[in-house]
Coordinates of C-alpha atoms in Angstrom, one line a residue:
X1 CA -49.9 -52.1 133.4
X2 CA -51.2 -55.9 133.6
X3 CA -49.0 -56.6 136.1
X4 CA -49.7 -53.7 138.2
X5 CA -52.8 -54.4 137.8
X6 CA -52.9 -57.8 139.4
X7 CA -50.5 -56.7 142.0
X8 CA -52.9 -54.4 143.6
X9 CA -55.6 -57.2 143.2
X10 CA -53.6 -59.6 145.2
X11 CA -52.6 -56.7 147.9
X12 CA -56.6 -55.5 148.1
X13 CA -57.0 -59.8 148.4
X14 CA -54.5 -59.9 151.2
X15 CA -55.4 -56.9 153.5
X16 CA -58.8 -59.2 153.3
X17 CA -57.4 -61.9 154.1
X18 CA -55.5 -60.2 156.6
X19 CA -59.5 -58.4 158.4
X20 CA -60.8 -61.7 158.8
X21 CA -58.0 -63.6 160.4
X22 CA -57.9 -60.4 162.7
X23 CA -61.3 -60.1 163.4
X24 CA -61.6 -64.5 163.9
X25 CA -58.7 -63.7 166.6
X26 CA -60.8 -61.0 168.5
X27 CA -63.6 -63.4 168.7
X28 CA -61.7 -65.8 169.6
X29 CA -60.2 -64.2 172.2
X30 CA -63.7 -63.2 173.9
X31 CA -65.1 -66.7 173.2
X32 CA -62.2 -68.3 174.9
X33 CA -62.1 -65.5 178.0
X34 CA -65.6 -65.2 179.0
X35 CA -65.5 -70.0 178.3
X36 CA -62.7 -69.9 180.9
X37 CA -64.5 -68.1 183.7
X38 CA -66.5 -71.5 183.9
X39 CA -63.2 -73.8 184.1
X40 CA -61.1 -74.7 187.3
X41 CA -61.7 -76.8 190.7
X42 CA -65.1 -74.9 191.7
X43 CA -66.5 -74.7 187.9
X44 CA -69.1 -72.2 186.9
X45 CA -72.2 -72.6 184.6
X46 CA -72.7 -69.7 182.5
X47 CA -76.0 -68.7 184.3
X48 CA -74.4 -68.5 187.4
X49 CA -71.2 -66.5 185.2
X50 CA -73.3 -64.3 184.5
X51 CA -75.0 -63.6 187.6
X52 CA -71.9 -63.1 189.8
X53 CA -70.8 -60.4 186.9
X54 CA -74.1 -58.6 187.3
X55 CA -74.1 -59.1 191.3
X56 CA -70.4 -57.5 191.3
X57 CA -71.3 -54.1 189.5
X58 CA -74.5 -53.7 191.6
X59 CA -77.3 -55.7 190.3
X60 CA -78.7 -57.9 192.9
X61 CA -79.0 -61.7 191.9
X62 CA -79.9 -64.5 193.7
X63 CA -76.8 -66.1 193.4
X64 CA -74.1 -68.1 195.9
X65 CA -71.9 -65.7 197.8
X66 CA -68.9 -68.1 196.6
X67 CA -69.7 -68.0 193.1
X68 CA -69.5 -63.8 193.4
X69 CA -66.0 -64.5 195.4
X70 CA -65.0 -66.9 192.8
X71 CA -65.8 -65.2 189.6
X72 CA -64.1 -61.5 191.0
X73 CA -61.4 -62.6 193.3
X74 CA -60.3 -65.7 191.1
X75 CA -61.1 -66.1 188.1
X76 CA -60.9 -62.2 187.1
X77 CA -57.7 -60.7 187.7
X78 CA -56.2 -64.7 186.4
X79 CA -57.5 -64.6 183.2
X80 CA -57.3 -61.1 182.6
X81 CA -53.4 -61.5 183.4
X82 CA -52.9 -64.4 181.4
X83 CA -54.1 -62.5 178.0
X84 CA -52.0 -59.4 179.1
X85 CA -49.0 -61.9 180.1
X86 CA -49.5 -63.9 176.9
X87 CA -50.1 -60.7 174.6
X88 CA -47.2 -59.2 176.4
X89 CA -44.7 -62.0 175.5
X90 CA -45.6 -62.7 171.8
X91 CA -45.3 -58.9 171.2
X92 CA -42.2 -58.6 172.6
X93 CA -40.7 -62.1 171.1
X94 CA -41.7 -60.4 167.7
X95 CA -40.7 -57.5 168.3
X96 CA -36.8 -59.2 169.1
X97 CA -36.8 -61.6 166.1
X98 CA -37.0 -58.8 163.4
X99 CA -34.2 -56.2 165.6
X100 CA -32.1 -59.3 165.8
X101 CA -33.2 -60.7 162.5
X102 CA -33.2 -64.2 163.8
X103 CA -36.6 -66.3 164.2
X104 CA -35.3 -68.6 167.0
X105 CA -34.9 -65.4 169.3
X106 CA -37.1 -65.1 172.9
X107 CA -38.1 -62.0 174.8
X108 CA -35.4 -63.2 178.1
X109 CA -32.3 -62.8 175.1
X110 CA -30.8 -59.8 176.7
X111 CA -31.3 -61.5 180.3
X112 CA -34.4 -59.9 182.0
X113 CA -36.6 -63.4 182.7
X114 CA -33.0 -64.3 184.7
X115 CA -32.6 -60.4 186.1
X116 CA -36.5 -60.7 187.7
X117 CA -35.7 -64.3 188.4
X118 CA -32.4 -62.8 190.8
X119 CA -35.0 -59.6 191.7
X120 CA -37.8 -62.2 193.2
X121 CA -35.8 -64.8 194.7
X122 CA -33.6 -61.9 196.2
X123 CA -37.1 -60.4 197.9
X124 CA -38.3 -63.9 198.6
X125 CA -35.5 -64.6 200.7
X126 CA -35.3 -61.1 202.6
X127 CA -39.2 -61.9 203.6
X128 CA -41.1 -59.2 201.2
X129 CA -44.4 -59.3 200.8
X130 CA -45.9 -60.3 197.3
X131 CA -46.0 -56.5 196.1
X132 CA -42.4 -56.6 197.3
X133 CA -41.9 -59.6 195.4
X134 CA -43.3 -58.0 192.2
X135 CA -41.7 -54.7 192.6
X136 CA -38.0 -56.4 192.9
X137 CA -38.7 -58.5 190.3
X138 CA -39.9 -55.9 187.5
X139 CA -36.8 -54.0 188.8
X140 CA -34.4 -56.7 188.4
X141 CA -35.5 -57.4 184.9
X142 CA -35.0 -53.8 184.2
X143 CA -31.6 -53.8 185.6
X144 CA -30.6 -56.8 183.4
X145 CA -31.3 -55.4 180.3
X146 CA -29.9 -51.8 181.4
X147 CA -26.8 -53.4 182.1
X148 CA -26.4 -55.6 178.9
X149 CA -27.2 -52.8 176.7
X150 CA -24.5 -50.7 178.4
X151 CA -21.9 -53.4 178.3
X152 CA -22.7 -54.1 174.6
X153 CA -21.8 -50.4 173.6
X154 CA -18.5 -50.6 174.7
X155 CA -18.2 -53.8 172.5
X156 CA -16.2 -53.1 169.6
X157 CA -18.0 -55.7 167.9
X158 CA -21.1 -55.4 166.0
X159 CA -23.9 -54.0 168.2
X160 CA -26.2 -56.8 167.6
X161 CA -23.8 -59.0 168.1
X162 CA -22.7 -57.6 171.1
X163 CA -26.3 -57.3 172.7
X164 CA -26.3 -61.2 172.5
X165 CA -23.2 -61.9 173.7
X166 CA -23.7 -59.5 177.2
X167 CA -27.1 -60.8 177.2
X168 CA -26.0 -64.4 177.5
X169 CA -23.5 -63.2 180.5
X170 CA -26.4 -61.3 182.3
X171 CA -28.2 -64.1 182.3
X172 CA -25.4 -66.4 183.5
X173 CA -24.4 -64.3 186.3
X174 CA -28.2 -63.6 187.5
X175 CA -28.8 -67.6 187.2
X176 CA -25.6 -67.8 189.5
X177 CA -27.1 -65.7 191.7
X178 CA -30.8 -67.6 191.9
X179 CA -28.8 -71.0 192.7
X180 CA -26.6 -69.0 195.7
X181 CA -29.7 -68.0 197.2
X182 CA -31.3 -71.0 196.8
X183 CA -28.8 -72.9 198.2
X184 CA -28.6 -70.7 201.6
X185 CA -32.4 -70.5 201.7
X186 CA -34.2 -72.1 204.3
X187 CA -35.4 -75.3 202.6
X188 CA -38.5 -75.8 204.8
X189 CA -39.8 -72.1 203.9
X190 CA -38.2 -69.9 201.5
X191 CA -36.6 -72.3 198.8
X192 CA -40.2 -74.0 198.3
X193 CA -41.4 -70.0 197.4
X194 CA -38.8 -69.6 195.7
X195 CA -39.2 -73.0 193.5
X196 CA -42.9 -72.3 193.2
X197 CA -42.2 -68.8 192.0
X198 CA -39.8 -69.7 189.4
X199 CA -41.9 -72.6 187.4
X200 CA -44.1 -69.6 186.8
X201 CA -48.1 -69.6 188.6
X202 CA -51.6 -67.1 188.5
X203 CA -52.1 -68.6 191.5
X204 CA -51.6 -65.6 193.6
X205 CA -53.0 -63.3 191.0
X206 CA -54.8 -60.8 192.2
X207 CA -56.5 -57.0 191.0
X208 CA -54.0 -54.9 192.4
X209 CA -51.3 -57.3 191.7
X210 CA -52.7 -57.1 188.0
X211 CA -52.9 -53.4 188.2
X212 CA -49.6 -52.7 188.6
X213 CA -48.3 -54.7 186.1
X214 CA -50.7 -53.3 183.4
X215 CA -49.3 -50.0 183.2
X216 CA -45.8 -50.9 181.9
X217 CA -47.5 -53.7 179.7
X218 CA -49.6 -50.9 178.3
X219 CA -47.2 -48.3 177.7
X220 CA -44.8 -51.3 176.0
X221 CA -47.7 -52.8 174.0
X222 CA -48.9 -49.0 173.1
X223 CA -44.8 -47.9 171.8
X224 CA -44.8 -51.3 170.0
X225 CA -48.1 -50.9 168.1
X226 CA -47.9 -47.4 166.9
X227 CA -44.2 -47.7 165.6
X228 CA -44.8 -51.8 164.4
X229 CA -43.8 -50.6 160.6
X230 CA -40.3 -49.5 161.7
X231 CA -39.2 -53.0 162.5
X232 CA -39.6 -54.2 158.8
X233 CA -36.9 -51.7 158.6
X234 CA -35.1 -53.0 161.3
X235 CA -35.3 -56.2 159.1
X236 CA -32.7 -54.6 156.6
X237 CA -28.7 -54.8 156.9
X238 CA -27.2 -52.0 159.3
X239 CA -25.5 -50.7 155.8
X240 CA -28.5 -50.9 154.0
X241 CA -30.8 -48.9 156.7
X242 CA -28.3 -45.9 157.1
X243 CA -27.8 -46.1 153.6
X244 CA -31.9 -44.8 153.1
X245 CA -31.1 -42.5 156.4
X246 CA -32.6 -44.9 159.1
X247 CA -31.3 -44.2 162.5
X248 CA -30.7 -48.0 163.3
X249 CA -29.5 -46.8 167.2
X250 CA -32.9 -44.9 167.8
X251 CA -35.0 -47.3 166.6
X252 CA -33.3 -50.1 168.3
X253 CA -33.4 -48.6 171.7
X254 CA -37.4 -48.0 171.4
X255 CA -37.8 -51.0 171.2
X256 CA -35.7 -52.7 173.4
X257 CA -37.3 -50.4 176.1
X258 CA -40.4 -51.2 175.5
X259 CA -39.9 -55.2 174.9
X260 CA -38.5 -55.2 178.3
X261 CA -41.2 -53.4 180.0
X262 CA -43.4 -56.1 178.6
X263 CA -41.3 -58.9 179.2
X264 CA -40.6 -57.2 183.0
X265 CA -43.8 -56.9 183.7
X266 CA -45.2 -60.5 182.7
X267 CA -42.4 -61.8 184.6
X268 CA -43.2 -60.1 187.6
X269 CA -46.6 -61.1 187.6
X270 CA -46.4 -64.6 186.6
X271 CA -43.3 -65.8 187.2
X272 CA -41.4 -67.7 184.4
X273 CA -43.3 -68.9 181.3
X274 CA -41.2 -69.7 179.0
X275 CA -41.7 -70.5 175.1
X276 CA -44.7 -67.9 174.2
X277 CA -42.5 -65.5 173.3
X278 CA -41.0 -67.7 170.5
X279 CA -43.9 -69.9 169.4
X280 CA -46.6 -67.6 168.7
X281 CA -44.7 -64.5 166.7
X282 CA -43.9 -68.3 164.5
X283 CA -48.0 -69.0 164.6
X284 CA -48.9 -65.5 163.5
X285 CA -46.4 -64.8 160.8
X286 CA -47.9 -68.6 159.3
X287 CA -51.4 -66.5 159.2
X288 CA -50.6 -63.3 158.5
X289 CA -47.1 -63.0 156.9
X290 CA -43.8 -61.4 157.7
X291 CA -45.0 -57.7 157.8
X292 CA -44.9 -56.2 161.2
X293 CA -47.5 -53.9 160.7
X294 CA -49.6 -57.0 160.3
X295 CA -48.0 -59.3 162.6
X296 CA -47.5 -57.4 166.2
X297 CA -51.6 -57.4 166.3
X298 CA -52.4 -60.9 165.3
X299 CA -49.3 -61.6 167.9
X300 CA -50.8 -59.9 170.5
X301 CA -54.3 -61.4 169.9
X302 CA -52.9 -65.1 169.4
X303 CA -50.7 -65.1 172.5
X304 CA -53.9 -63.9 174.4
X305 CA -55.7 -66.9 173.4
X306 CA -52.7 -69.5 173.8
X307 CA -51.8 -68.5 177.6
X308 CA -55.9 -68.4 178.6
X309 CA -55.8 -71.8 177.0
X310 CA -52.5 -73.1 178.7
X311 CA -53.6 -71.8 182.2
X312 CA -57.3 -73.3 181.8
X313 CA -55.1 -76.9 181.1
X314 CA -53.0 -76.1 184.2
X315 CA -55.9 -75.2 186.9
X316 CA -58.3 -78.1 185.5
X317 CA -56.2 -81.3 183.9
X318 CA -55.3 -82.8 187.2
X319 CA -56.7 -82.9 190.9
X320 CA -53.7 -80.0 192.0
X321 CA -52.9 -77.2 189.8
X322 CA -49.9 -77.6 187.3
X323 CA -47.3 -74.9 187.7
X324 CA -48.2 -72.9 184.3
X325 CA -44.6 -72.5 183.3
X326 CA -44.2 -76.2 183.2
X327 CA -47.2 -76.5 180.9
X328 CA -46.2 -74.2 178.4
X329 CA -42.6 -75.9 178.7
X330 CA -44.3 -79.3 177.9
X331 CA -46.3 -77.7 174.9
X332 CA -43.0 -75.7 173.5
X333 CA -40.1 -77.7 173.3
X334 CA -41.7 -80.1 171.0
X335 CA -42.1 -77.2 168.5
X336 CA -38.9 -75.9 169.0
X337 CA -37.4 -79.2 167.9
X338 CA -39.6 -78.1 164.8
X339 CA -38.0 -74.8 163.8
X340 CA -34.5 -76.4 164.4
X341 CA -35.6 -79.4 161.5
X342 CA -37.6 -77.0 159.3
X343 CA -34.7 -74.2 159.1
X344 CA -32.1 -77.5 158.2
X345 CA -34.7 -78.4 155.6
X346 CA -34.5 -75.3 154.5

């Protein structure tokens, strides 16, 4: 009975525990969203923030017509894609580490960040416009994963097993593919678009460009959240789930659909940033623990914060804007070197 007893103390302690680190992320979050408004080559002081807000939904100010142009055009539909982009990637990087039970896994393991890559390089070169470019990149990704998840179920191997394996293919084949069309691309034009688009930018961010993408980030992020407590089973051996009559298959599936409608969508609106995927899920679990229920939110909320942080670097360290994806590159090797050391340690 004691020990009951001081069980459900320490679980009462950690659900806590667990509402304020939640609720210090959300603040966070909004601290660090409306803060970046005010960052970038034409800053903004918060008086004049707020004005072009209030100017833009129909409440006259006397306020520069740039600042209005700035704060709606610019700044708006960028940060707002950076936390959906960054929330997008940590949820589905999560979401991958407990199906495949492996913490060094990334949302692009089943080859969509190389299928969107082949999509937008393909639509590049032809001479779509930037919805063209986003379009044929969401569907590449899309087609990637389709295709490796087909492959793997003729496998006789293991089905996780075989999911990495095609995965690593896809993506070797689409990578292929990039480099053939960069190297017949015109190199004055098309293979600097190209380049550009592949070390991953918000440059070219705008509303209806954000839009679009929202709606499969939505539905992904919305599938993820309300089933979250099914990957702790997902956790378990294959023999063990079926053994308490878990359908494995079903679950799986979910999942992957919806991770790759995240990871599609980010990469079709941002181009490739790589690491978020795999640092953050690391970041939250180190805050909140290894239950899924717990950890796709505070995920969610902390790769948010990190990508609004990592573009506000990019647009403001230097004179020119950094390419995003090479920021994020520079911040995530380093603690990928970590996990390798700590799991030796271990």
């Amino acid at each position: 009975m004691l020990e009951l007893q001081v069980e459900m103390k320490n679980e009462r302690q950690r659900r806590r525990r667990y509402r304020v680190m939640l609720t210090a992320m959300f603040l966070s979050l909004g601290i660090v969203t409306i803060l970046s408004f005010g960052i970038g080559y034409y800053p903004l002081s918060p008086s004049q923030v707020a004005g072009a807000f209030l100017s833009g939904i129909g409440y006259e100010q006397e306020i520069l017509p740039q600042a209005v142009t700035i704060f709606w055009k610019i700044r708006l539909p960028r940060i707002l894609s950076a936390v959906f982009i960054g929330a997008s990637l940590s949820v589905a990087g999560a979401a991958y580490q407990g199906m495949f039970r492996n913490p060094l896994v990334s949302p692009d393991i089943l080859g969509v960040s190389s299928g969107a890559s082949l999509g937008a390089a393909f639509a590049i070169l032809s001479g779509m416009t930037n919805w063209g470019v986003q379009v044929s990149a969401f569907t590449g990704g899309i087609l990637a994963v389709a295709a490796s998840y087909l492959i793997s179920r003729r496998s006789a191997h293991a089905q996780t097993l075989s999911l990495v394996l095609t995965g690593s293919m896809i993506m070797s084949l689409c990578n292929a593919g990039v480099t053939m069309i960069k190297y017949v691309a015109d190199p004055n034009d098309v293979l600097q678009q190209i380049t550009f688009w592949l070390m991953g930018s918000l440059t070219k961010t705008d509303l209806n460009a954000f839009g679009w993408s929202a709606v499969p980030m939505m539905i992904g992020l919305v599938l993820i959240f309300l089933l979250r407590w099914r990957i702790n089973l997902l956790t378990l051996d294959e023999e063990e789930a079926k053994s308490l009559g878990i359908n494995i298959r079903y679950y799986r599936i979910i999942f992957i659909f919806a991770s790759t409608l995240l990871s599609a969508a980010a990469v079709c609106l941002g181009g490739l940033i790589g690491w978020v995927g795999l640092m953050i899920p690391h970041m939250a679990r180190a805050l909140v623990g290894v239950d899924y229920g717990r950890l796709i939110p505070a995920s969610a909320m902390l790769g948010g914060i990190y990508l609004v942080l990592m573009d506000d670097i990019a647009r403001s360290l230097m004179s020119m804007e950094l390419p995003l994806g090479v920021v994020t590159s520079i911040m995530g090797a380093p603690f990928f070197i970590y996990l390798i050391i700590k799991r030796k340690e271990q």
